[in-house]
CSV table of C-alpha atoms (C1' of nucleotides) in Angstrom, one decimal:
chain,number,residue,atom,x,y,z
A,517,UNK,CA,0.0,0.0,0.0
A,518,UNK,CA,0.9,4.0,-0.4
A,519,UNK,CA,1.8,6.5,2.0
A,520,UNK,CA,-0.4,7.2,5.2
A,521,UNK,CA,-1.8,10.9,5.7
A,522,UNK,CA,0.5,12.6,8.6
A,523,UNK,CA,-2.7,13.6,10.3
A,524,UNK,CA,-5.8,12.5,9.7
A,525,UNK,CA,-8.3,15.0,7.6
A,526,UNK,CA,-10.3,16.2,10.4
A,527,UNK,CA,-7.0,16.7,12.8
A,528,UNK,CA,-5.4,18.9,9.8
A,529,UNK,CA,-8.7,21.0,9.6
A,530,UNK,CA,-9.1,21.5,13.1
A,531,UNK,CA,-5.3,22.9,13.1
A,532,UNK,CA,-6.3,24.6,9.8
A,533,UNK,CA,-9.3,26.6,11.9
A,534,UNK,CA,-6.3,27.0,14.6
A,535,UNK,CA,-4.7,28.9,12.0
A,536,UNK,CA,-7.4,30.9,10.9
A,537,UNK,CA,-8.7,32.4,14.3
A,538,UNK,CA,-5.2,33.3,14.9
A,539,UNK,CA,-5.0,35.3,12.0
A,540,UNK,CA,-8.5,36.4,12.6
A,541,UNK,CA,-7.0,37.7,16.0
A,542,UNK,CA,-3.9,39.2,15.5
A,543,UNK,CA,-3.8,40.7,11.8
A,544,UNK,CA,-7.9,41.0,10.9
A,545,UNK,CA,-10.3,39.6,8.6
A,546,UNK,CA,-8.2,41.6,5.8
A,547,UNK,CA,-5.7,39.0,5.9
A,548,UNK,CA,-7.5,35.9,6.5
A,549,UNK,CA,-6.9,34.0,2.9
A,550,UNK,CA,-5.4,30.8,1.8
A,551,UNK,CA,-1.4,31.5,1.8
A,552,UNK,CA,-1.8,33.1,5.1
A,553,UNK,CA,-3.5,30.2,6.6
A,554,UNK,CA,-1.0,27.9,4.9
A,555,UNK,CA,1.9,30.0,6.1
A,556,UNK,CA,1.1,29.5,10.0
A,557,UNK,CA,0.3,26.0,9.6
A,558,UNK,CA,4.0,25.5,8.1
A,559,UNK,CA,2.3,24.2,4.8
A,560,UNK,CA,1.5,24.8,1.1
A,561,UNK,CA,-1.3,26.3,0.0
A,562,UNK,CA,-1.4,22.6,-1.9
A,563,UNK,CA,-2.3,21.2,1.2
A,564,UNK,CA,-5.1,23.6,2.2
A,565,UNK,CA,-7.0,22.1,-1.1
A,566,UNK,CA,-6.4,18.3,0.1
A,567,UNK,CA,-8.5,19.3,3.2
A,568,UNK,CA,-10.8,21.7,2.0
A,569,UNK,CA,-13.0,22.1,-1.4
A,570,UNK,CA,-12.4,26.1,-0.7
A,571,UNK,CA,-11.4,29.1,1.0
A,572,UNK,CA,-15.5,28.8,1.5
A,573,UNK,CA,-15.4,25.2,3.1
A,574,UNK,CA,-12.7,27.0,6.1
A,575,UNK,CA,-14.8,29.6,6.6
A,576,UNK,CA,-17.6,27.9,6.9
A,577,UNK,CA,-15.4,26.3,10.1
A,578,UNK,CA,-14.7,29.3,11.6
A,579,UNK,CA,-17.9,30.6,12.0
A,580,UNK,CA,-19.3,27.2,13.5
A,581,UNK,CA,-17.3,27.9,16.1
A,582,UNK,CA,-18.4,31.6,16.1
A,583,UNK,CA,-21.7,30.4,16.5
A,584,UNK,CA,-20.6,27.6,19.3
A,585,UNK,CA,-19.0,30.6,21.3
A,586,UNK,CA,-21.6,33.3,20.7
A,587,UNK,CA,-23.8,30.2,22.6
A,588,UNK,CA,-21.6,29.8,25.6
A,589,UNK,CA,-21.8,33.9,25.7
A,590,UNK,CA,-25.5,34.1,26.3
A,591,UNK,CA,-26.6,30.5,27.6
A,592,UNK,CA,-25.4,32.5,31.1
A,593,UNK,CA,-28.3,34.9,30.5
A,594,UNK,CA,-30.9,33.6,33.3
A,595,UNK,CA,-34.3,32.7,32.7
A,596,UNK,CA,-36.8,34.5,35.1
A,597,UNK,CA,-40.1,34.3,33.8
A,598,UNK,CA,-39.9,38.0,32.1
A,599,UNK,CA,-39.7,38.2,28.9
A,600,UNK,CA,-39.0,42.0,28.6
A,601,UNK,CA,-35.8,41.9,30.7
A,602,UNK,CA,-34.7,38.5,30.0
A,603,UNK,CA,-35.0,39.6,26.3
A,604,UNK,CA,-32.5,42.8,27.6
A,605,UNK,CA,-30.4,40.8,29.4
A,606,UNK,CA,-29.9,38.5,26.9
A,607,UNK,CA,-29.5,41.3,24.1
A,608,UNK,CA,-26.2,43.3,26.6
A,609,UNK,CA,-24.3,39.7,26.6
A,610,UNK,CA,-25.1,39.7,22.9
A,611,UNK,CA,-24.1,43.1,22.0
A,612,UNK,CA,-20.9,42.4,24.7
A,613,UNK,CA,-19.9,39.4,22.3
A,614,UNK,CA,-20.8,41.3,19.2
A,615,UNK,CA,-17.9,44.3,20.4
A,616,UNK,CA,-15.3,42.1,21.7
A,617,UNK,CA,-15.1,39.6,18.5
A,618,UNK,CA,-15.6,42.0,16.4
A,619,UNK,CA,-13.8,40.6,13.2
A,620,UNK,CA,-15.4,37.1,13.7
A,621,UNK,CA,-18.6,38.3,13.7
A,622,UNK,CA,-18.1,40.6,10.3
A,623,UNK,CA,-17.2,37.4,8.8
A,624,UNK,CA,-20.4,35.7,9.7
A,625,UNK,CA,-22.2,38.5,7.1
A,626,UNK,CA,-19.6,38.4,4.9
A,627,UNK,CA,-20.4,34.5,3.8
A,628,UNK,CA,-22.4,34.0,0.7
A,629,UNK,CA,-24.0,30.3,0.2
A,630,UNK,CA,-24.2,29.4,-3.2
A,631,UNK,CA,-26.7,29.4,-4.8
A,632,UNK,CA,-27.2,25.5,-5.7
A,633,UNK,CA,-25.6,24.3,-2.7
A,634,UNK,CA,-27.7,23.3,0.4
A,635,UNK,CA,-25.7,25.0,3.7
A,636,UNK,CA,-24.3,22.0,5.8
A,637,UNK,CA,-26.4,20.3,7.7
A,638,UNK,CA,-24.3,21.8,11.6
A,639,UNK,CA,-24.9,25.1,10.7
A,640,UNK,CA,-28.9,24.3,11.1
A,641,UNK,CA,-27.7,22.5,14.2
A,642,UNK,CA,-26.3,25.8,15.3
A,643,UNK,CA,-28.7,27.9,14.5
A,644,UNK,CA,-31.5,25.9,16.2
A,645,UNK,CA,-29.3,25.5,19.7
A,646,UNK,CA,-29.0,29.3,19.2
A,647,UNK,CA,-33.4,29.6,19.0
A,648,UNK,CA,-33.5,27.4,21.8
A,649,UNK,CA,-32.5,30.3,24.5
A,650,UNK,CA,-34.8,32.7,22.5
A,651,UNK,CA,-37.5,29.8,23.1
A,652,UNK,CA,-37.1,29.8,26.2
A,653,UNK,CA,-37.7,33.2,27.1
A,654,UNK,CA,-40.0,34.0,25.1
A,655,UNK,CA,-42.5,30.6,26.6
A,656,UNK,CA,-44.7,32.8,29.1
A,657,UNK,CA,-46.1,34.7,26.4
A,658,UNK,CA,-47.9,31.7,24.5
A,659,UNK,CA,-49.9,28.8,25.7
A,660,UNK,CA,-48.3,25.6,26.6
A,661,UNK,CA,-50.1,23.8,23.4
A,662,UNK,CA,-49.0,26.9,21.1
A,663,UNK,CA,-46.0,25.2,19.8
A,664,UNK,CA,-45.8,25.7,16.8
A,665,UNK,CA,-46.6,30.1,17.5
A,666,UNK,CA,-44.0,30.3,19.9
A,667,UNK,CA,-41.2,28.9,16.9
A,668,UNK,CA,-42.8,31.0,14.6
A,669,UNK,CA,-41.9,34.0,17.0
A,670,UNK,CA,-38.6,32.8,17.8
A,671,UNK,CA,-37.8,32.7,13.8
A,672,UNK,CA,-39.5,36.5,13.2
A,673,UNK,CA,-37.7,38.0,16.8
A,674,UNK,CA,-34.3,36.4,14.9
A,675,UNK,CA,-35.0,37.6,11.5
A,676,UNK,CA,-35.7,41.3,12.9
A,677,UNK,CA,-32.5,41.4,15.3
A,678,UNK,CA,-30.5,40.2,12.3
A,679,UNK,CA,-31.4,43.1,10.4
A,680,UNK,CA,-29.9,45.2,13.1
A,681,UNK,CA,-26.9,43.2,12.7
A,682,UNK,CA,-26.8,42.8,8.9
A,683,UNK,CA,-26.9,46.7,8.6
A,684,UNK,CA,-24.4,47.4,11.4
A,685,UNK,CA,-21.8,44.9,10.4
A,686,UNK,CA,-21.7,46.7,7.1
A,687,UNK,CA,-21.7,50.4,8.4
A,688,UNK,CA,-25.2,51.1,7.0
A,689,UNK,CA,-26.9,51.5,10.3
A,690,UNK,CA,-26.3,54.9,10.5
A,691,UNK,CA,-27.7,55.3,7.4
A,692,UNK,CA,-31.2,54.2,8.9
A,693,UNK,CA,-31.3,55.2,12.0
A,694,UNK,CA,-29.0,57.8,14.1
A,695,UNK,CA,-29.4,55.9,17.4
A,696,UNK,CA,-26.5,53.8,18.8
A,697,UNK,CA,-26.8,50.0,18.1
A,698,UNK,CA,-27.7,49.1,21.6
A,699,UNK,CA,-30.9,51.5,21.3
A,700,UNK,CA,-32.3,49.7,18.0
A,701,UNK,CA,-31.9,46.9,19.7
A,702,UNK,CA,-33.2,47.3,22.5
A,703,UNK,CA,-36.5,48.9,20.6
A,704,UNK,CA,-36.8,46.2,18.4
A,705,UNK,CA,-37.3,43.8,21.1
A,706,UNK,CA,-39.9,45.7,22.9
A,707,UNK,CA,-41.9,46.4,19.9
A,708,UNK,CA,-41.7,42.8,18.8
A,709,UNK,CA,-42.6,41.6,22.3
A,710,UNK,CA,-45.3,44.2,22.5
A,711,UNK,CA,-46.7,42.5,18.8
A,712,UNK,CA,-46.5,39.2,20.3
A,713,UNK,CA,-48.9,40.3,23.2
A,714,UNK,CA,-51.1,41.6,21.3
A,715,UNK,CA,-51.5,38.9,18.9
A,716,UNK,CA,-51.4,36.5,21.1
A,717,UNK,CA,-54.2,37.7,23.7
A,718,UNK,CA,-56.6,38.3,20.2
A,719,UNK,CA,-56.3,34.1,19.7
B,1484,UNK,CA,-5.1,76.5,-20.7
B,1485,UNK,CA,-4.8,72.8,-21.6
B,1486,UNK,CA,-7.3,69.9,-23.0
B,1487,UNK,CA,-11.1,70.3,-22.5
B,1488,UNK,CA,-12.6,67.0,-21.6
B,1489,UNK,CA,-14.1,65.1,-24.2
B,1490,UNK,CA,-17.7,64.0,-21.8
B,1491,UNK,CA,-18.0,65.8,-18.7
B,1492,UNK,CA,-17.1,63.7,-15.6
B,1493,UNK,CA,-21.2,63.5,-15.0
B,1494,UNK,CA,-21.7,63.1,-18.5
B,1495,UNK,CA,-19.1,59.8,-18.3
B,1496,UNK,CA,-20.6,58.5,-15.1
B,1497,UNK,CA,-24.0,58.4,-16.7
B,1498,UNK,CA,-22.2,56.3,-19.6
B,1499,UNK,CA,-20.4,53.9,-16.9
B,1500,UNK,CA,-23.6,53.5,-15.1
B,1501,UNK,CA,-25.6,52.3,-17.6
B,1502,UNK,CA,-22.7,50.2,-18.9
B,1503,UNK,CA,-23.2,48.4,-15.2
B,1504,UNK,CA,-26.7,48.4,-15.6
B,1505,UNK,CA,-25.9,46.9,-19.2
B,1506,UNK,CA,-23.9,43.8,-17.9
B,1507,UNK,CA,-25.4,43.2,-14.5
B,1508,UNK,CA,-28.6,42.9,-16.6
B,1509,UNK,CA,-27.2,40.7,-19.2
B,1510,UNK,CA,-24.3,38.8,-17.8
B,1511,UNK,CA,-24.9,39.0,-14.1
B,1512,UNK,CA,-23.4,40.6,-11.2
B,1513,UNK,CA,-20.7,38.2,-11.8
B,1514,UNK,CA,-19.2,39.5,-14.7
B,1515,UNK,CA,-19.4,43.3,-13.5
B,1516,UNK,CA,-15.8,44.8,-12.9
B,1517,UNK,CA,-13.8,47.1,-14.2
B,1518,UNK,CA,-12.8,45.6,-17.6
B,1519,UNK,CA,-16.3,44.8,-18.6
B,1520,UNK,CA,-17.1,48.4,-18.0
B,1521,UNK,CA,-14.2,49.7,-19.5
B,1522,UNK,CA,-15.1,47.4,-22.8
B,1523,UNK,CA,-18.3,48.2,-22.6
B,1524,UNK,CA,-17.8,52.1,-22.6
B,1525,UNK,CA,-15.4,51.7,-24.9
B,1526,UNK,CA,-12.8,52.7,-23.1
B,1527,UNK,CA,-9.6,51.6,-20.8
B,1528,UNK,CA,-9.6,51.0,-17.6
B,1529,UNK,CA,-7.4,54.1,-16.7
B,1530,UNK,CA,-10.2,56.4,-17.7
B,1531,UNK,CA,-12.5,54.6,-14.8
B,1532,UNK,CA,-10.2,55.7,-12.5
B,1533,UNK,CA,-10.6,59.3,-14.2
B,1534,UNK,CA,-14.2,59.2,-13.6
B,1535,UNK,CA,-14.4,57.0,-10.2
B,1536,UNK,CA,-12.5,56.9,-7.2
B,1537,UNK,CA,-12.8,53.1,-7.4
B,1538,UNK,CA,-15.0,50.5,-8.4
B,1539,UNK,CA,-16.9,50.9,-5.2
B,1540,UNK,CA,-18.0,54.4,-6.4
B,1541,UNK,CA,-19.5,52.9,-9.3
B,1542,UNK,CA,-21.5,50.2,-7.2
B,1543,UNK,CA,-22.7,53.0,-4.9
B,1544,UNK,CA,-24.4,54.9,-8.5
B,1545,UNK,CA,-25.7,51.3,-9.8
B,1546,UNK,CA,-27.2,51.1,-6.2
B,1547,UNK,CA,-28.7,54.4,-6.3
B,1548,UNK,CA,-30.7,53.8,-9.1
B,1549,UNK,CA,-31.8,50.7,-7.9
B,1550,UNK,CA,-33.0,52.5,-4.4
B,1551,UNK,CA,-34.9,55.2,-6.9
B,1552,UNK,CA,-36.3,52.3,-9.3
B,1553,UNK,CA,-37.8,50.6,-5.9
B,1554,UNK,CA,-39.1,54.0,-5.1
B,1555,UNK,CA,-40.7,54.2,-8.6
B,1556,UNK,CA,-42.4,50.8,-8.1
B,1557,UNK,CA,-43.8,51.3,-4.6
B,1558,UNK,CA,-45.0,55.0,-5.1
B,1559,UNK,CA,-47.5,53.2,-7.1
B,1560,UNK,CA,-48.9,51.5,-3.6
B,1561,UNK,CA,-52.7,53.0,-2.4
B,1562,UNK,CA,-52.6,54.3,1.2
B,1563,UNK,CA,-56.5,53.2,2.3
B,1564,UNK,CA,-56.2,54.2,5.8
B,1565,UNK,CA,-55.5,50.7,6.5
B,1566,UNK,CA,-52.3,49.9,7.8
B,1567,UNK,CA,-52.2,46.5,7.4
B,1568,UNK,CA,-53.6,46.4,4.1
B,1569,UNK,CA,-51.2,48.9,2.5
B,1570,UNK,CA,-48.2,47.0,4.2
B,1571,UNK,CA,-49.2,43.9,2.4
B,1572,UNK,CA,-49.6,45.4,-0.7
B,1573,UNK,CA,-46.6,47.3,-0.6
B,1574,UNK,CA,-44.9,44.0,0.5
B,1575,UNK,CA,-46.2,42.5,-2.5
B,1576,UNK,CA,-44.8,45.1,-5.1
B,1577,UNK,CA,-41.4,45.0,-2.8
B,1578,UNK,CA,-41.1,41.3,-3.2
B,1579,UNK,CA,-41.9,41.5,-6.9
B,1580,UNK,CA,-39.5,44.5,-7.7
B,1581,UNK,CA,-36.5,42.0,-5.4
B,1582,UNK,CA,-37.7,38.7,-8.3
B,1583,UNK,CA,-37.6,40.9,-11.4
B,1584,UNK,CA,-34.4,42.9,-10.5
B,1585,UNK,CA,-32.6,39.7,-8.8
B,1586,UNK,CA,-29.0,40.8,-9.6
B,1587,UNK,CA,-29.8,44.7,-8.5
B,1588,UNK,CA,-31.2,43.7,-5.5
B,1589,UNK,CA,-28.7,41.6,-4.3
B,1590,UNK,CA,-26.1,44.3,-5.1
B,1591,UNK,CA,-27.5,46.5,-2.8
B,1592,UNK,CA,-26.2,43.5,-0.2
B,1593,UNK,CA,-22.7,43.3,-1.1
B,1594,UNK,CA,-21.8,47.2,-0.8
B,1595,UNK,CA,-19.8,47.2,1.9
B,1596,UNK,CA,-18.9,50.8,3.0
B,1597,UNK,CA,-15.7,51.4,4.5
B,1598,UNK,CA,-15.4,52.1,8.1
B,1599,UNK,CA,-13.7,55.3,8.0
B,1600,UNK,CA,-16.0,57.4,5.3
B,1601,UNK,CA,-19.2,58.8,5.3
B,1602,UNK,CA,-21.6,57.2,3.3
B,1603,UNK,CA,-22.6,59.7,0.1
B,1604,UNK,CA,-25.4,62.4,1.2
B,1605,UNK,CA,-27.9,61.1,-1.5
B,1606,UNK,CA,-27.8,57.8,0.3
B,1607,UNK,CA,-29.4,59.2,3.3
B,1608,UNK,CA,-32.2,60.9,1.2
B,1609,UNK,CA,-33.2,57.7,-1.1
B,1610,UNK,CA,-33.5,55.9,2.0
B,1611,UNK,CA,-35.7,58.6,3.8
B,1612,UNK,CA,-37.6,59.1,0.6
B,1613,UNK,CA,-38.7,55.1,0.5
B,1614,UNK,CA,-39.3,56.2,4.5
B,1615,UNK,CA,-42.1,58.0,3.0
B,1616,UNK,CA,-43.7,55.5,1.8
B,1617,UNK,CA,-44.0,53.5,5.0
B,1618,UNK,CA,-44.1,57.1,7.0
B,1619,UNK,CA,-48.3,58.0,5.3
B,1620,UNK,CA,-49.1,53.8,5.4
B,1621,UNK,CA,-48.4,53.8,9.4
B,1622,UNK,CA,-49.4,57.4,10.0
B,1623,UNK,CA,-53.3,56.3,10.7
B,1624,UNK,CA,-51.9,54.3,14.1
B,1625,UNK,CA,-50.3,57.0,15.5
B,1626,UNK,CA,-51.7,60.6,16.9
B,1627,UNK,CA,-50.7,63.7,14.9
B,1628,UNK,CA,-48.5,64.8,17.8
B,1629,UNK,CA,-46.4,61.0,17.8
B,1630,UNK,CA,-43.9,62.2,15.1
B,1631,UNK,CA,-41.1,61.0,16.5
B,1632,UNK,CA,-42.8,57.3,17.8
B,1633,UNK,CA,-44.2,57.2,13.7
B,1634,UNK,CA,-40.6,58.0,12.6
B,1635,UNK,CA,-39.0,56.1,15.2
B,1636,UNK,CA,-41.5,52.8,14.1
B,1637,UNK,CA,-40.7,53.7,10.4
B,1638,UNK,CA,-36.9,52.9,11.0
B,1639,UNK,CA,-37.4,49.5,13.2
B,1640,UNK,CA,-39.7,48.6,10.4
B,1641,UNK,CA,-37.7,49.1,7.9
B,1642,UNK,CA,-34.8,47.4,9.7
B,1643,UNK,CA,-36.7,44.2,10.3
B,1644,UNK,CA,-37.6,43.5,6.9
B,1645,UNK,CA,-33.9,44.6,5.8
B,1646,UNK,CA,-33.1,41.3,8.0
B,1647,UNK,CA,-35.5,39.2,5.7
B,1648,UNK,CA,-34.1,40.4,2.6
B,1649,UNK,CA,-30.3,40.5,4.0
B,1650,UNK,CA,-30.7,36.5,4.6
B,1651,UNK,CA,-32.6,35.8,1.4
B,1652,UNK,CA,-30.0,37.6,-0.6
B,1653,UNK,CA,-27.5,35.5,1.3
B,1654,UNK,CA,-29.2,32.4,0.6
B,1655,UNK,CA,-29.5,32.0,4.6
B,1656,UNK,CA,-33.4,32.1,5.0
B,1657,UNK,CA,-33.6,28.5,4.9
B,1658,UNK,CA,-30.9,28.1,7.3
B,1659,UNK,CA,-34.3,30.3,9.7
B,1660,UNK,CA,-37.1,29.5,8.4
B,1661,UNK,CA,-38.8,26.9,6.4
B,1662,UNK,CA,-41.5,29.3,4.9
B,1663,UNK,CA,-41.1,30.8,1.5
B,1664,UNK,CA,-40.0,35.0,1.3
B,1665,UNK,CA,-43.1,35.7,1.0
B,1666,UNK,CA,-44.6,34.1,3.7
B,1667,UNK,CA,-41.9,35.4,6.2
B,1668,UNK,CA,-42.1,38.8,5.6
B,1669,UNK,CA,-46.1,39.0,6.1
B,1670,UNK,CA,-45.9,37.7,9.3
B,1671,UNK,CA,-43.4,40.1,10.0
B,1672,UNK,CA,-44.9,42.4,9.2
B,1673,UNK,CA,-48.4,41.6,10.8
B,1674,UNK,CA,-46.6,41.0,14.2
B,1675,UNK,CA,-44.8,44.0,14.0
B,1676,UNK,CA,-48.0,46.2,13.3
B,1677,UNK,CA,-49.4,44.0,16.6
B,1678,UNK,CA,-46.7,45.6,18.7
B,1679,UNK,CA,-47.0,49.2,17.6
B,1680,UNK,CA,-50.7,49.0,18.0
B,1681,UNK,CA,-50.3,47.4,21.3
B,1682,UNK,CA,-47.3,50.1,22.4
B,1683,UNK,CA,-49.3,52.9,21.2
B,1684,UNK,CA,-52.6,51.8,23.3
B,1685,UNK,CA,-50.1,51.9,26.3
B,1686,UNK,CA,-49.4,55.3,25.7
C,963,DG,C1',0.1,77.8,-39.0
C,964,DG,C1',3.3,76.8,-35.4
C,965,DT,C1',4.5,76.1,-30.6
C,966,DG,C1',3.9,75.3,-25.9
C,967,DT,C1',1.2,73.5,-22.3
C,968,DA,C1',-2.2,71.6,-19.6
C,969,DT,C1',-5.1,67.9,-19.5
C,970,DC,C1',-7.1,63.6,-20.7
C,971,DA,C1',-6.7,58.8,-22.3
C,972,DT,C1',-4.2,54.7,-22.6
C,973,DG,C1',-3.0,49.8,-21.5
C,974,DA,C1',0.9,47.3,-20.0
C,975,DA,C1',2.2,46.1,-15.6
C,976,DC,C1',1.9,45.3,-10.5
C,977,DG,C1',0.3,43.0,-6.4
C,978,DT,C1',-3.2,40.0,-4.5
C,979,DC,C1',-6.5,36.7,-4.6
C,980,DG,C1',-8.4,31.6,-5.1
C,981,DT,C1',-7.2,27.7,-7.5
C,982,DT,C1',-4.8,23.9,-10.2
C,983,DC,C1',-1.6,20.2,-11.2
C,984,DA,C1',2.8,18.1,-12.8
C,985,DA,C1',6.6,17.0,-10.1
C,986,DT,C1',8.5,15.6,-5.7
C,987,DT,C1',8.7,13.3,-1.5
C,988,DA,C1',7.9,9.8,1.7
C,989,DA,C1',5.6,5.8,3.9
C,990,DT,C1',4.3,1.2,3.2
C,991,DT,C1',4.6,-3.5,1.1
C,992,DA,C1',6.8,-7.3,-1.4
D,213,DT,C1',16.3,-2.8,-1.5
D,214,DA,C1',13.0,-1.8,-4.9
D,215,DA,C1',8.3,-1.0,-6.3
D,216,DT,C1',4.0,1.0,-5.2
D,217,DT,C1',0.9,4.3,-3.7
D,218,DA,C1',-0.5,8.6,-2.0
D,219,DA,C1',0.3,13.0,0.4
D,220,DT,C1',2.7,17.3,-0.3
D,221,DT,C1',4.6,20.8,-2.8
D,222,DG,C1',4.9,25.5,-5.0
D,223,DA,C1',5.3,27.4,-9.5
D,224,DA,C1',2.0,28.9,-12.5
D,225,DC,C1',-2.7,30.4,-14.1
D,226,DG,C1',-6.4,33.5,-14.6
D,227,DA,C1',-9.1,37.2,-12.7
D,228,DC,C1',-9.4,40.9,-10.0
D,229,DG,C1',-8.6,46.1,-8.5
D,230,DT,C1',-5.4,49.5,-9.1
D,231,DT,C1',-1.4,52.5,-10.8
D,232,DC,C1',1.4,55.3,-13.7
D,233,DA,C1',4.8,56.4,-17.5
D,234,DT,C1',3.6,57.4,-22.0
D,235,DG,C1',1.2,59.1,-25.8
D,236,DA,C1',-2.5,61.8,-27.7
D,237,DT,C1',-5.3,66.0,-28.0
D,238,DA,C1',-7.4,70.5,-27.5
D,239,DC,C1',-6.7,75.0,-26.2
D,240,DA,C1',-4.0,79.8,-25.7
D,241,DC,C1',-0.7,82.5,-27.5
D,242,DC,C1',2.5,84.2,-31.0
DNA sequence: GGTGTATCATGAACGTCGTTCAATTAATTA
DNA sequence: TAATTAATTGAACGACGTTCATGATACACC
């Protein structure tokens, strides 16, 4: 038989992502690209195509684990039984992560799925671990048989706050609204829980 | 005195904007950078940089005439007195101006404007003149002395349905939701209308 | 018309990017 | 040790935005 792999795939990607935060860290998105990565894992840029369809494939990495830490930020946020400040407390430990890994977090909005290509399967993974705190918070306000309503509200309170996001990551907020970030935020979440009351007391 | 210019520098932006339009139209967004244009115009690449900072400035034009093209298509939306019927027919022009103008649209998404500038004047006042259009549809649930709250409701509107068309553009609304564009952005809007009923009862 | 000059227009060339692939290297088996 | 098989390499490719020495051109003046 032929030569074995070194590492295995999954240990040279996980060093791989290594390598990408690092850059991520110390030198900014700006210089996050293949070489780079190669450079600090003391490999080609050959190599970084035996583990990885794409540039795309790595980034997709990193911001699984942007994800997985943006959860361990705010699963600390306490659940009370109100929604309103839970929602607020929830929102600071957010907008806390939001400042402090700044560069990470630009990258999330900077991905582009294409077109054809179903995202991978984690990222839904991800995504619904993330709903679950919103779920949780957000239970008082529906009936314990309103299920299905209370996901629906999760996915709408996400979609709105990622607006906020969305336009802030790429500098357009101002451009909308003068207030500061935490502001909008903070007002979308009241007005959204405000909507919820009211719809859900009419049925 | 030395050499008059051939176009005016407005005259040669026109010309380079609708070369954009031109391509983005027939070959996609894809295929728009600085050599197509410079083909198209029938020109070289040098004279671009005669006309435009940088490609960005160009993207910023194409995306100005796709703000006042949206504007053209929604103007055409009755204000009733009904909120909530207006808001869906104005979703409905909205969500077939983003099907008909795909490559447009989604151009608006990948502007990215750089940290350190201002973005261009006439960007503030396309946005606040589509603000109009939401401004006389949500008037009727607010008292004539509630300027500010209507303003103030115009912008978090505006900023939650940016989040539906931010991830559709990025192909991440599946990732969210399982409901089709359409679907999510009526029930954002109906819930959001909820809450600024319900927060204006309160007072 | 000729000359000088200020200005515009040109496109080859540069640096960077993601990506590819023939050649090289090395681990395993016979 | 030699053959086999596969991982690793990095020069090279094409596309991108951008620059700048060079050439071309229209005007003012004589």
């Amino acid at each position: 038989m032929g030569r074995r792999p070194r590492h295995s795939k999954e240990d040279f990607q996980a060093i791989a992502l290594a390598a990408a935060q690092a850059i991520i860290a110390e030198e900014g998105l700006q210089s996050l690209n293949v070489r780079a990565v190669a450079a600090r894992m003391g490999c080609s840029v050959g190599t970084i195509y035996n583990i990885f369809e794409g540039i795309e494939e790595l980034v997709a990495l990193v911001n699984g684990e942007t994800l997985d830490a943006l959860y361990d930020a705010l699963s600390q946020a306490p659940v009370t039984g109100s929604p309103e400040r839970d929602l607020h407390v929830l929102l600071d430990l957010y907008l806390k992560f939001v400042t402090e890994r700044k560069s990470s977090w630009n990258l999330l909005f900077e991905e582009r799925l294409p077109e054809a290509k179903e995202p991978p399967a984690w990222y839904f993974e991800k995504i619904a671990q993330l709903f679950t705190l919103l779920t949780r918070i957000l239970k008082p306000v529906f009936r314990p048989d309103q299920k299905e309503e209370l996901a629906h509200a999760v996915r709408l309170l996400w979609i709105s706050l990622h607006g906020v996001w969305s336009l802030n990551a790429r500098g357009h907020l101002p451009i909308v609204s003068g207030d500061p970030l935490e502001t909008v935020a903070h007002s979308m979440v009241d007005t959204y829980l405000a909507g919820l009351r009211a719809r859900a007391s009419d049925g």
